Coordinates of C-alpha atoms and ligand atoms in Angstrom, one line a residue:
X1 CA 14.6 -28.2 -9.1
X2 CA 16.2 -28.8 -5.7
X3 CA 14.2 -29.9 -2.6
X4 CA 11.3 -28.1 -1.3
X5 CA 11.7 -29.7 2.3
X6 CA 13.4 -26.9 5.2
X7 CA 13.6 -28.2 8.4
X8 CA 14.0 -25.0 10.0
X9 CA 11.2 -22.9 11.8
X10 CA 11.1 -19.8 11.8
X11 CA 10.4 -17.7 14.9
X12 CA 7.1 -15.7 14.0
X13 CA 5.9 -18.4 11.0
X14 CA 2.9 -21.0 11.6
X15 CA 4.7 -23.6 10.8
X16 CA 1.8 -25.8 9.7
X17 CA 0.3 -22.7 7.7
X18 CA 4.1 -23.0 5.3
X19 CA 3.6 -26.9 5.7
X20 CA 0.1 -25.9 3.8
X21 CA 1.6 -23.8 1.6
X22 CA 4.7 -26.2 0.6
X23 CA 1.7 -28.7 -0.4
X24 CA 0.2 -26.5 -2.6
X25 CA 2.9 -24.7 -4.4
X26 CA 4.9 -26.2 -7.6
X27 CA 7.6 -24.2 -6.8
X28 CA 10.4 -24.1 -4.1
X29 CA 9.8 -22.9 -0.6
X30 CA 13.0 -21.0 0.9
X31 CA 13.5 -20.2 4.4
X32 CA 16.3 -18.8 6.7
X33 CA 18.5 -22.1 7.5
X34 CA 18.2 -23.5 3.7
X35 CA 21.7 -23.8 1.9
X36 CA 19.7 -21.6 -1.0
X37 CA 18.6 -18.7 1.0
X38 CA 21.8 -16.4 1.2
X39 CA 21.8 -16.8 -2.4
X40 CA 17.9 -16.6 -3.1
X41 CA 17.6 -13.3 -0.7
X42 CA 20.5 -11.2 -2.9
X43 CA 18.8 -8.4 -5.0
X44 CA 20.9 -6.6 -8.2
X45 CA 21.8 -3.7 -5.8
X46 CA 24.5 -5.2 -3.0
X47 CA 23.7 -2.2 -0.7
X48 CA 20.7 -3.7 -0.3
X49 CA 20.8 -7.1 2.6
X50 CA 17.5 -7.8 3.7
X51 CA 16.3 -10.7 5.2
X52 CA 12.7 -12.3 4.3
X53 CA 11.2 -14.8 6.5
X54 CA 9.9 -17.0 3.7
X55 CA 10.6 -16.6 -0.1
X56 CA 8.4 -18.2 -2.6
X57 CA 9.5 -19.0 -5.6
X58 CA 6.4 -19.4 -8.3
X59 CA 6.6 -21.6 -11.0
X60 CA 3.1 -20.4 -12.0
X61 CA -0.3 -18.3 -11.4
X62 CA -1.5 -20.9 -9.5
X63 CA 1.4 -20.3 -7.0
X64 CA 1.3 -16.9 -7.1
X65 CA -2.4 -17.2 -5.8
X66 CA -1.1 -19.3 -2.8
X67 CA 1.5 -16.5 -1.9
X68 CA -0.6 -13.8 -2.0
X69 CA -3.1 -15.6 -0.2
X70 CA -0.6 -17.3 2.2
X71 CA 0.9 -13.3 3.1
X72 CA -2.9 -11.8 3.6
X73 CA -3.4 -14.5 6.0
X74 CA -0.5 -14.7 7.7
X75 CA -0.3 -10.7 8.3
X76 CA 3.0 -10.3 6.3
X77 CA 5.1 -7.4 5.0
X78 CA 5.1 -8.9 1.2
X79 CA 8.0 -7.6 -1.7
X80 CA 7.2 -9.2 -5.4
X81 CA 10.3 -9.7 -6.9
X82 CA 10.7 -9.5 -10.4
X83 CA 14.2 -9.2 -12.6
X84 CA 15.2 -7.6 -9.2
X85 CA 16.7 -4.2 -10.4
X86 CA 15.3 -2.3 -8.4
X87 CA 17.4 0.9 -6.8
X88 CA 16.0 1.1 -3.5
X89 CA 15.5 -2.6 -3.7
X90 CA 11.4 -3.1 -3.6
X91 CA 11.7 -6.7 -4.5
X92 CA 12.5 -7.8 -1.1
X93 CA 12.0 -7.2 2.8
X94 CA 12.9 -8.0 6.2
X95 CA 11.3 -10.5 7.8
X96 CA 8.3 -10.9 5.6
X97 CA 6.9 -13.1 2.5
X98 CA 8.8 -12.5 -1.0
X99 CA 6.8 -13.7 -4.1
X100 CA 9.8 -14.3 -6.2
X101 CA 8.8 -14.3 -10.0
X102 CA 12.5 -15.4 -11.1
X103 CA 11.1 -18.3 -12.2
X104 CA 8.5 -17.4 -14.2
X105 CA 10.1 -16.7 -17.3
X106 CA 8.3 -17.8 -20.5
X107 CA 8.0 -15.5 -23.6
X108 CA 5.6 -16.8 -26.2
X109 CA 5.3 -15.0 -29.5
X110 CA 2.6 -14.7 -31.7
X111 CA 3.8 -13.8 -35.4
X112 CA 0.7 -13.9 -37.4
X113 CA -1.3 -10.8 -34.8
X114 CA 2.5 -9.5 -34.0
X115 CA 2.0 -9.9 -29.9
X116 CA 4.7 -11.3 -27.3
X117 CA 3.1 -12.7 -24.3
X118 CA 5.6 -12.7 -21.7
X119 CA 5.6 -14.0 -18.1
X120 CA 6.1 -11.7 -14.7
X121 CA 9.5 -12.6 -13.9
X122 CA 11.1 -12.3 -17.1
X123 CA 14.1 -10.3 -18.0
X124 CA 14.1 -8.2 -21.5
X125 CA 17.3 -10.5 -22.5
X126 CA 14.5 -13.3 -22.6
X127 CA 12.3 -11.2 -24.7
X128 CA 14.6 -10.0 -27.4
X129 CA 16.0 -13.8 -27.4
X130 CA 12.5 -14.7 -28.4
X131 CA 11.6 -11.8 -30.6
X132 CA 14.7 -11.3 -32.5
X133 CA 13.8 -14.3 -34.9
X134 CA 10.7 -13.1 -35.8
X135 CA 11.6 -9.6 -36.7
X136 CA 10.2 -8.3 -33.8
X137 CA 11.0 -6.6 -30.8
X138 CA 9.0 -4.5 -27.7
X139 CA 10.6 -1.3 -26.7
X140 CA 12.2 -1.9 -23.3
X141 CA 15.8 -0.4 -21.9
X142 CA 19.2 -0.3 -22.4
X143 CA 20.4 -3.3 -20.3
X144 CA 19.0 -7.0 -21.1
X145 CA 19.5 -8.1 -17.6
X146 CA 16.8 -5.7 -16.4
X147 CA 13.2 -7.5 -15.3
X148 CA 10.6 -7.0 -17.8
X149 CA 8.1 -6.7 -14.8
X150 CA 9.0 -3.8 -12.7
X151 CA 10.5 -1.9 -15.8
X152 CA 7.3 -2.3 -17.6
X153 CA 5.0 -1.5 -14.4
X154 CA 7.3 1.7 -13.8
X155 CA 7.0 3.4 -17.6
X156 CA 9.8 2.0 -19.8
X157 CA 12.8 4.1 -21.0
X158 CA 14.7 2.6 -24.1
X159 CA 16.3 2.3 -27.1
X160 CA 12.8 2.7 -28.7
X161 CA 11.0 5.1 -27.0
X162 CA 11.1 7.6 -30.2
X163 CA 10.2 5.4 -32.6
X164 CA 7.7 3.5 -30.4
X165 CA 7.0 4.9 -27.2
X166 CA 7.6 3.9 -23.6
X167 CA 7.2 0.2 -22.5
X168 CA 3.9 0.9 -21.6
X169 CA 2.9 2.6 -25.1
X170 CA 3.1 -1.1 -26.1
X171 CA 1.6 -2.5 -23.6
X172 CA -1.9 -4.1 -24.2
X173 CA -3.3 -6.2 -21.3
X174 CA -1.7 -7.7 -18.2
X175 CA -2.6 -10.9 -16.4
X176 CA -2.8 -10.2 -12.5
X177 CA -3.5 -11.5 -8.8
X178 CA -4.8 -9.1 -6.9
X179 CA -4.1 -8.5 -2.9
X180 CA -7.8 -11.0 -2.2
X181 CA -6.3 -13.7 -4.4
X182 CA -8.4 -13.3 -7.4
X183 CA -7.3 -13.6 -11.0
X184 CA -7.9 -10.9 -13.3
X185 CA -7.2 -9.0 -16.9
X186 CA -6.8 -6.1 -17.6
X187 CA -6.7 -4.1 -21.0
X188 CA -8.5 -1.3 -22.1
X189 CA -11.8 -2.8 -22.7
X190 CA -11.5 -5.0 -19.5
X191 CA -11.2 -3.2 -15.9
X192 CA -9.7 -0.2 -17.5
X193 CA -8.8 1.7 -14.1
X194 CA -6.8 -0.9 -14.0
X195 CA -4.9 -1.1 -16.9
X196 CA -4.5 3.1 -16.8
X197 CA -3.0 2.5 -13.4
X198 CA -0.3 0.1 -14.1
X199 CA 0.9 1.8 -16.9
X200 CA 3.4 3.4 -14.9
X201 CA 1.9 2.9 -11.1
X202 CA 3.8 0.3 -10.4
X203 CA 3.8 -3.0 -8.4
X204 CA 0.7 -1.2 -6.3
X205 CA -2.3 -3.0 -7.4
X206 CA -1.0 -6.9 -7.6
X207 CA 1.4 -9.3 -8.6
X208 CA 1.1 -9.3 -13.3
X209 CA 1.8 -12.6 -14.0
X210 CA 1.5 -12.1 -17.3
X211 CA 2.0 -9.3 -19.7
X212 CA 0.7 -9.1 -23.6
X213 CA 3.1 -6.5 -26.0
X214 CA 2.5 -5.2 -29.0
X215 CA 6.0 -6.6 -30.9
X216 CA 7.6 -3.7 -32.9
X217 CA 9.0 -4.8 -36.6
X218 CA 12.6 -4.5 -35.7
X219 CA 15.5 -6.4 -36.7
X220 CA 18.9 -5.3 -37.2
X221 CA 19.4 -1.5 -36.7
X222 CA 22.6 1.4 -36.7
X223 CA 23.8 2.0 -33.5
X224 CA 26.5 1.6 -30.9
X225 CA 28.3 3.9 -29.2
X226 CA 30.5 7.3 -30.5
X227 CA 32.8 8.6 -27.6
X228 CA 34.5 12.1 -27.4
X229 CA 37.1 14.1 -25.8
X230 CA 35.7 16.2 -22.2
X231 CA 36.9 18.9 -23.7
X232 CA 34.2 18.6 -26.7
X233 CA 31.8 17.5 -24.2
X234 CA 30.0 21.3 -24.0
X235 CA 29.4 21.4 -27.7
X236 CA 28.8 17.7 -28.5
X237 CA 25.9 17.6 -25.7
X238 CA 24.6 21.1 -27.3
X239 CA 24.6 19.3 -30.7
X240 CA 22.7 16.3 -29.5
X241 CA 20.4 18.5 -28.1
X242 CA 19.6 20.2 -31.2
X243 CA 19.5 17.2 -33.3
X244 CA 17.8 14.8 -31.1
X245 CA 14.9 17.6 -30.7
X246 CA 14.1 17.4 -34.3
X247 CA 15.2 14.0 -35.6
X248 CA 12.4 11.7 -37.1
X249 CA 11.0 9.0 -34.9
X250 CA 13.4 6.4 -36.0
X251 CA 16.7 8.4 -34.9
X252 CA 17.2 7.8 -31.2
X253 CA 20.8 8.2 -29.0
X254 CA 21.4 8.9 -25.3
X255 CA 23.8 11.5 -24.2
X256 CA 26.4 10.2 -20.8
X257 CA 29.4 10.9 -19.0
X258 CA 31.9 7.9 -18.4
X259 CA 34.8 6.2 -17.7
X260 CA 36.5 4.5 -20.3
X261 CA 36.6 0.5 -19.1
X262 CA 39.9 -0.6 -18.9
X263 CA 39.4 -3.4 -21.4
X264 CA 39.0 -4.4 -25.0
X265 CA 37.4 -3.3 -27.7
X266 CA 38.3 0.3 -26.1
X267 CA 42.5 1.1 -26.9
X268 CA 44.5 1.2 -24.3
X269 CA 45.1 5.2 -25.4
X270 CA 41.5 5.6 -24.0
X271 CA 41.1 3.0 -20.6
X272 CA 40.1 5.2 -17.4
X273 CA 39.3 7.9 -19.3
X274 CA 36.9 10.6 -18.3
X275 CA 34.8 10.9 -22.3
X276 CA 31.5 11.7 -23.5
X277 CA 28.9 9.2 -25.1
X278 CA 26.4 9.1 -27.5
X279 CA 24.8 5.7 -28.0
X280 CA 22.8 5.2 -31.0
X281 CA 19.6 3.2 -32.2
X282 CA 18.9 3.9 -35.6
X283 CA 15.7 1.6 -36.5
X284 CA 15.4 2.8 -40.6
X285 CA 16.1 1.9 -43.5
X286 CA 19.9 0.4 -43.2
X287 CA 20.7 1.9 -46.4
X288 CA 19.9 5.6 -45.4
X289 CA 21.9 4.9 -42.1
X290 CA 25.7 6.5 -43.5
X291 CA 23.8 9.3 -44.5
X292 CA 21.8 9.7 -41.5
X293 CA 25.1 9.9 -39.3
X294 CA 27.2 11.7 -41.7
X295 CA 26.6 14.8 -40.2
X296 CA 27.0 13.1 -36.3
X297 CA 30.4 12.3 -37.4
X298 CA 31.1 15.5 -39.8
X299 CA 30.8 17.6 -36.6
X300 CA 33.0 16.4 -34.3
X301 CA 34.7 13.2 -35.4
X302 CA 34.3 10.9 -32.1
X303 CA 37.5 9.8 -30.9
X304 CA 36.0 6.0 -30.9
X305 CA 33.3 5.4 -32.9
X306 CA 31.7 1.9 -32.3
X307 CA 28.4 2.8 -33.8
X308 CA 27.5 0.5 -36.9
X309 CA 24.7 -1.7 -38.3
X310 CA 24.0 -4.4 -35.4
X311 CA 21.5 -7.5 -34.3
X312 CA 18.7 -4.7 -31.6
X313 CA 19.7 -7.6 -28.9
X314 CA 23.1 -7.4 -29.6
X315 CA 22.9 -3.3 -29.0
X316 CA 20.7 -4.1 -25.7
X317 CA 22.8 -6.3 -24.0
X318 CA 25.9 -4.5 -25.1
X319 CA 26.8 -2.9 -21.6
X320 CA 25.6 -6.0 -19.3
X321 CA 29.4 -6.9 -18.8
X322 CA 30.2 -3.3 -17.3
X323 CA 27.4 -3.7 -14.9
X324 CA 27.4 -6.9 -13.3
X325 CA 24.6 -7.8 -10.5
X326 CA 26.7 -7.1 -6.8
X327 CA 27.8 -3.9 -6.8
X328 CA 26.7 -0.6 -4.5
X329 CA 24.3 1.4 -6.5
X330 CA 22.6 4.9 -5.9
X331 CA 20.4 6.8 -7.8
X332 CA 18.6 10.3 -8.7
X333 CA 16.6 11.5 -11.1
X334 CA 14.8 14.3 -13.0
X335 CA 12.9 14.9 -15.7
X336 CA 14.2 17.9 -18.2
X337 CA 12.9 20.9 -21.6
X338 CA 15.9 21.8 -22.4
X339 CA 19.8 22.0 -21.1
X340 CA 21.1 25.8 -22.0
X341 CA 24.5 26.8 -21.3
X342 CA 24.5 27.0 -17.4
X343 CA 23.0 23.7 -17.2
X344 CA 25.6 22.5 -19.2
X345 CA 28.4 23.9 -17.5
X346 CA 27.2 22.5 -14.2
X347 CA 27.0 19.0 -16.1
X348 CA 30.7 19.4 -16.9
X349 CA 31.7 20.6 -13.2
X350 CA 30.5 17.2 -11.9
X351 CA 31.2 14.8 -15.1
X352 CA 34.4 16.3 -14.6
X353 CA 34.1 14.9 -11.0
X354 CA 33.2 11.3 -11.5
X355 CA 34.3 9.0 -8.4
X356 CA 35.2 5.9 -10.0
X357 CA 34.9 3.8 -13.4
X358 CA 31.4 2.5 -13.0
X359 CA 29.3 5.7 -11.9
X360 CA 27.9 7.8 -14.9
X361 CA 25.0 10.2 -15.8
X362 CA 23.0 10.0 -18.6
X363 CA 20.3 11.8 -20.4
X364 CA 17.6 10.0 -22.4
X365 CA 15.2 11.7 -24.9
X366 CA 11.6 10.9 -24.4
X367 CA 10.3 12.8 -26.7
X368 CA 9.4 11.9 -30.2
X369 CA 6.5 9.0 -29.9
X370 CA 6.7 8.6 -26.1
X371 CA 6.2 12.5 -25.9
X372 CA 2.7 12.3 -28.3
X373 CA 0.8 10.1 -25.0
X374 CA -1.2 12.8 -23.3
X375 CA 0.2 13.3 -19.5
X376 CA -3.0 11.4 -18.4
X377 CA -3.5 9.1 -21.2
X378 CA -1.2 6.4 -18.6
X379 CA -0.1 6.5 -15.1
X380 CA 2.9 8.3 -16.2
X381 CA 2.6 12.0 -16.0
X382 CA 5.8 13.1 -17.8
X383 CA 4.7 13.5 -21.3
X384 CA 5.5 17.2 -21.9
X385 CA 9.5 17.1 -21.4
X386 CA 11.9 16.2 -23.5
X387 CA 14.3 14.2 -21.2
X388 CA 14.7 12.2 -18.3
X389 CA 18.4 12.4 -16.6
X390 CA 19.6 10.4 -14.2
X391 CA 23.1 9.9 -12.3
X392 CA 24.3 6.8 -10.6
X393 CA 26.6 6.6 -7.9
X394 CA 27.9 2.8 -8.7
X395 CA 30.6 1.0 -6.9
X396 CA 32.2 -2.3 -6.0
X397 CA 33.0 -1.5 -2.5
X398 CA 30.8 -0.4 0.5
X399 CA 33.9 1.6 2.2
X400 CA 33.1 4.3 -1.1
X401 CA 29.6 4.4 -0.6
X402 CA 29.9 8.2 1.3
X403 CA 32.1 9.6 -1.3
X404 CA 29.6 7.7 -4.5
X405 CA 26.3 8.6 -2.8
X406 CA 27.8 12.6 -2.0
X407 CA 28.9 13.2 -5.9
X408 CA 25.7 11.2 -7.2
X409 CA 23.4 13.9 -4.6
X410 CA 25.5 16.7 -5.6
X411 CA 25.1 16.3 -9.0
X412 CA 21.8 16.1 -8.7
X413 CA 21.0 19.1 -6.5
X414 CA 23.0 21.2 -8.7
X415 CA 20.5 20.3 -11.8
X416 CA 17.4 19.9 -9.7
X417 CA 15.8 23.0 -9.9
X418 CA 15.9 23.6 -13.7
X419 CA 14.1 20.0 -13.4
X420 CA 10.4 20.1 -14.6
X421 CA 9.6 18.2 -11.1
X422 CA 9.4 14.8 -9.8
X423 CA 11.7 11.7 -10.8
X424 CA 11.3 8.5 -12.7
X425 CA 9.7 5.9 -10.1
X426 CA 12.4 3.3 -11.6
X427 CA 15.3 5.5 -11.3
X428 CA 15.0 7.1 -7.8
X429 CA 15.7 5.4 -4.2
X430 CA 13.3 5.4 -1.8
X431 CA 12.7 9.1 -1.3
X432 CA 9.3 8.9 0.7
X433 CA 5.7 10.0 0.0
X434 CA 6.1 13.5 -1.2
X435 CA 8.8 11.6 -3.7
X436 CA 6.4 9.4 -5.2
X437 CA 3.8 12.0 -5.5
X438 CA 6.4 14.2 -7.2
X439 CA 6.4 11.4 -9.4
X440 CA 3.3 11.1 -10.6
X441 CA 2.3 14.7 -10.5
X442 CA -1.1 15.1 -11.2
X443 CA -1.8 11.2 -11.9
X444 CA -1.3 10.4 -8.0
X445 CA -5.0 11.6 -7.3
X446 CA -6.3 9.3 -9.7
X447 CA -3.8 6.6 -8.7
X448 CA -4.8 6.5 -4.9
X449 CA -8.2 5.9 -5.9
X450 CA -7.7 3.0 -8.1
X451 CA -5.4 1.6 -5.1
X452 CA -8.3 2.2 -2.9
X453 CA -10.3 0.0 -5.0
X454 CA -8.0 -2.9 -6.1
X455 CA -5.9 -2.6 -3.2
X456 CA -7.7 -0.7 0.0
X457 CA -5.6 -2.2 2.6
X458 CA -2.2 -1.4 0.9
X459 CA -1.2 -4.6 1.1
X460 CA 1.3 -4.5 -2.0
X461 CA 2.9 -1.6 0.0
X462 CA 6.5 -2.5 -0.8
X463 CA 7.0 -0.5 -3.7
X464 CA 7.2 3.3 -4.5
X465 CA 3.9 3.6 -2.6
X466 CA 0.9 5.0 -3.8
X467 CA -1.3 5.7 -0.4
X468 CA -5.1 3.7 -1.3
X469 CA -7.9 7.0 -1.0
X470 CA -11.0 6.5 -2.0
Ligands
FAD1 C1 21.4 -1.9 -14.4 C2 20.1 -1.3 -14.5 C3 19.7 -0.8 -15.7 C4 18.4 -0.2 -15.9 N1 18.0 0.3 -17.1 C5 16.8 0.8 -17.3 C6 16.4 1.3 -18.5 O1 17.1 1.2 -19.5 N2 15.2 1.8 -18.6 C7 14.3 1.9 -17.6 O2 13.2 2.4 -17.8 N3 14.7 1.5 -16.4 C8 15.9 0.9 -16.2 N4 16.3 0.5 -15.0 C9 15.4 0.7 -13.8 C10 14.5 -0.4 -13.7 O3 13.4 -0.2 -14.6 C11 14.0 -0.5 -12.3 O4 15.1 -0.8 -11.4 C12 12.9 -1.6 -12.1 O5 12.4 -1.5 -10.9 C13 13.5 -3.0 -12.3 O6 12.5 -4.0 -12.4 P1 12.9 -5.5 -11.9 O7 11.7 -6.3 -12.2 O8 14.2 -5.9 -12.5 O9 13.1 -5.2 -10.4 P2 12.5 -5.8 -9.0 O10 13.4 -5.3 -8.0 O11 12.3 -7.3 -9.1 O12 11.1 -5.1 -8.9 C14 10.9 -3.7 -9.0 C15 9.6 -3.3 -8.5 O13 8.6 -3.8 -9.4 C16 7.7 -4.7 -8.8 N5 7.5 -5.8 -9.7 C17 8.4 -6.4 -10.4 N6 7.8 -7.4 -11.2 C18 6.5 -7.4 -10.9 C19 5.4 -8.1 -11.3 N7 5.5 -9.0 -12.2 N8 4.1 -7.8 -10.8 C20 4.0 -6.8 -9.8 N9 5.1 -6.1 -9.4 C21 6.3 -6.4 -9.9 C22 8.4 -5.1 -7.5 O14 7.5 -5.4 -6.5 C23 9.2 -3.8 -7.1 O15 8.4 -2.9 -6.4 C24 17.6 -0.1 -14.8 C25 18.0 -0.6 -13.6 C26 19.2 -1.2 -13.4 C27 19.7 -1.6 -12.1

């Protein structure tokens, strides 16, 4: 670990309350002026360039304590930073404290009772590294670089969510430091508000520094992605519909619109096109898996098929290299029944429209398990649809920002209101208060009441923010 010494003071700190806090802290203390801090401030979304006055980076709970006690006293705007993917970029500020998990990584996994403990500032490549020998595996996204902690505290969208629910289905306690510096657990037989809450609340009620999983018997499983012609994109996203509706648990595949990468494995025929996608995950029996996709392909043979049997981390981190931390991202969402043939034209119309090789739009089914949790069995309210849709606006360079954000908006107003209402918390920007009570639909009520009790002063207000009422 590099030195924890910065001779710089900033304007606004008490310098002998950080000289305090440098004593007590394992971790690293970083400060405008230190050679780390351009690098330690960058978040996963390069549109985002805040400046913190003072980022801690914890090593353990025992730091985590300090920070959160260090912001209360000090008065300071505090972010919690976590894997850092965050759209409208919650795990940082200006001017304030960040509580930066990054180093809290550690994933322990108990075989025998079929748990994974894994620390707040882990990403879900570290979990499926640790999992994957044992057979097991908790139901988390489709990127590996993506930070267990605010994908978890958000819901959970993967892969697995047929077969085994959202992230939070799996969930069974957390570890967490609340905003007055206490330690606490909760599960549901401990502080259960509390447990209900962050199951889809998000970062509101305190920094998880832990969180327990219930690890999934999965090993290797069918999938990868099948890619077809625009002009078969109307009945291919009609048949996925169909299928995808009725398919057994096990049988999961997102529907999206992109650009062919220039770049290998795809054939130089198909670089910088404009296809369709379905990407597989088919977690039974490997022998029943030709027959499962016989009639995929006997429909429409894809033009590029790259769907097969493969290692679930090997499928989860397959589309890491396309989407590299540093570039310009913008997002909307909604939640969706059921696509009929207006909706689907209007998907073509702006598919057909896509600015530049990195933005896309996908659709991913949440029904099957994650649709059998009552709307107000969690936090998370959208039990009763069928999928969640969202289109990103994703560039390299800032000058195409207008052009990305227009399409990524346009695309979305023109969906919106056959949307069931209100977007996934992880995949919007920052669209105000009536956003986030869109999101959580008849949940926010309850939600503003736990925050009133864990967290009455709003002091973990960076975040898709739930207003404390008692
Ligand atoms: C490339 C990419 C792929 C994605 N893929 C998926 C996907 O497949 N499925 C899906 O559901 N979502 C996906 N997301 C959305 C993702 O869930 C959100 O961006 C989420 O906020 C990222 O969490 P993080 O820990 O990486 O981010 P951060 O920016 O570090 O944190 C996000 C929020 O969570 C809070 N937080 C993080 N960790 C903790 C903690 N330990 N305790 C308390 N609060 C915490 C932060 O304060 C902040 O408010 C993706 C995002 C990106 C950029």
């Amino acid at each position: 670990m590099s030195s924890k010494k910065s001779s710089f003071n900033v304007v606004g700190l008490d310098g002998q309350a950080v000289a305090a806090l440098r004593a007590q802290v394992r971790g690293e203390l970083i400060q405008p002026g230190d050679a780390q801090y351009d690098e330690a401030r960058k978040v996963y979304n390069a549109m985002i360039d805040k400046r913190p006055a003072l980022i801690v980076c914890c090593v353990d709970v025992t730091d985590v304590i300090s920070a959160v006690n260090f912001g209360r006293e000090q008065q300071l705007a505090v972010a919690v930073r976590g894997g850092s993917h965050n759209g409208p970029g919650f795990g940082t500020c200006d001017d304030g404290l960040v509580i930066d998990l990054s180093r809290m990584r550690g994933v322990r996994v108990d075989p025998a009772n079929k748990t994974v403990r894994v620390e707040g500032g882990a990403l879900w490549g570290d979990v499926d590294h640790a999992t994957h020998p044992f057979g097991l595996a908790v139901p988390c996204g489709f990127l590996s670089t993506t930070g267990v902690g605010g994908l978890t505290l958000g819901g959970g969208i993967g892969y697995l969510a047929r077969n085994y629910g959202l992230t939070i289905d799996n969930l069974l306690s957390v570890d967490m430091v609340l905003a007055d510096g206490s330690f606490v657990t909760a599960s549901s037989d401990t502080n259960a508000d509390l447990f209900w809450a962050v199951r889809g609340g998000g970062g509101n009620f305190g920094v998880v520094t832990s969180f327990l999983f219930i690890g999934n018997p999965i090993h290797t499983v069918y999938g990868g992605p099948m890619f077809w012609p625009m002009e078969a994109a109307a009945d291919i996203l009609h048949f996925w519909q169909d299928l995808i509706l009725k398919a057994p648990d096990e049988l999961n595949g997102w529907f999206g619109f992109l650009t062919i990468p220039p770049a290998a494995p795809f054939p130089e025929q198909y670089q910088l096109q404009k296809m369709c996608t379905v990407v597989w995950c088919y977690n039974g029996p490997l022998e029943k898996a030709e027959e499962t996709f016989k009639p995929i392909r006997g429909f429409r043979p894809p033009a590029m098929d790259l769907c097969g049997p493969i290692p679930f981390p090997a499928l989860q981190s397959m589309f890491d290299v396309f989407y590299p931390a540093g570039l310009q991202w913008y997002w909307r969402s909604d939640f969706f029944k059921h696509y009929d043939d207006g909706m689907i034209n209007l998907h073509l119309k702006y598919a057909s429209e896509l600015p530049n090789p990195y933005s896309t739009m996908h659709i991913y089914p949440i029904n099957g398990a994650a649709g059998r949790v009552g709307p107000q069995d969690t936090a998370w309210a959208n039990r009763d649809v069928n999928f969640a849709q969202v289109t990103v606006g994703i560039d390299p360079d800032p000058a195409n920002n207008a052009q990305m954000i227009q399409w990524a908006k346009d695309y979305w107003l023109a969906l919106h209101p056959y949307a069931t209402g209100g977007g996934y918390v992880n995949m919007i920007m920052d669209e105000g208060k009536d956003g986030v009570k869109a999101a959580y639909g008849v949940n926010y009520p309850r939600l503003a009441q736990v925050k009133a009790k864990y967290d009455p002063n709003n002091y973990f207000h960076i975040n898709q923010n739930i207003v404390p009422k008692a």
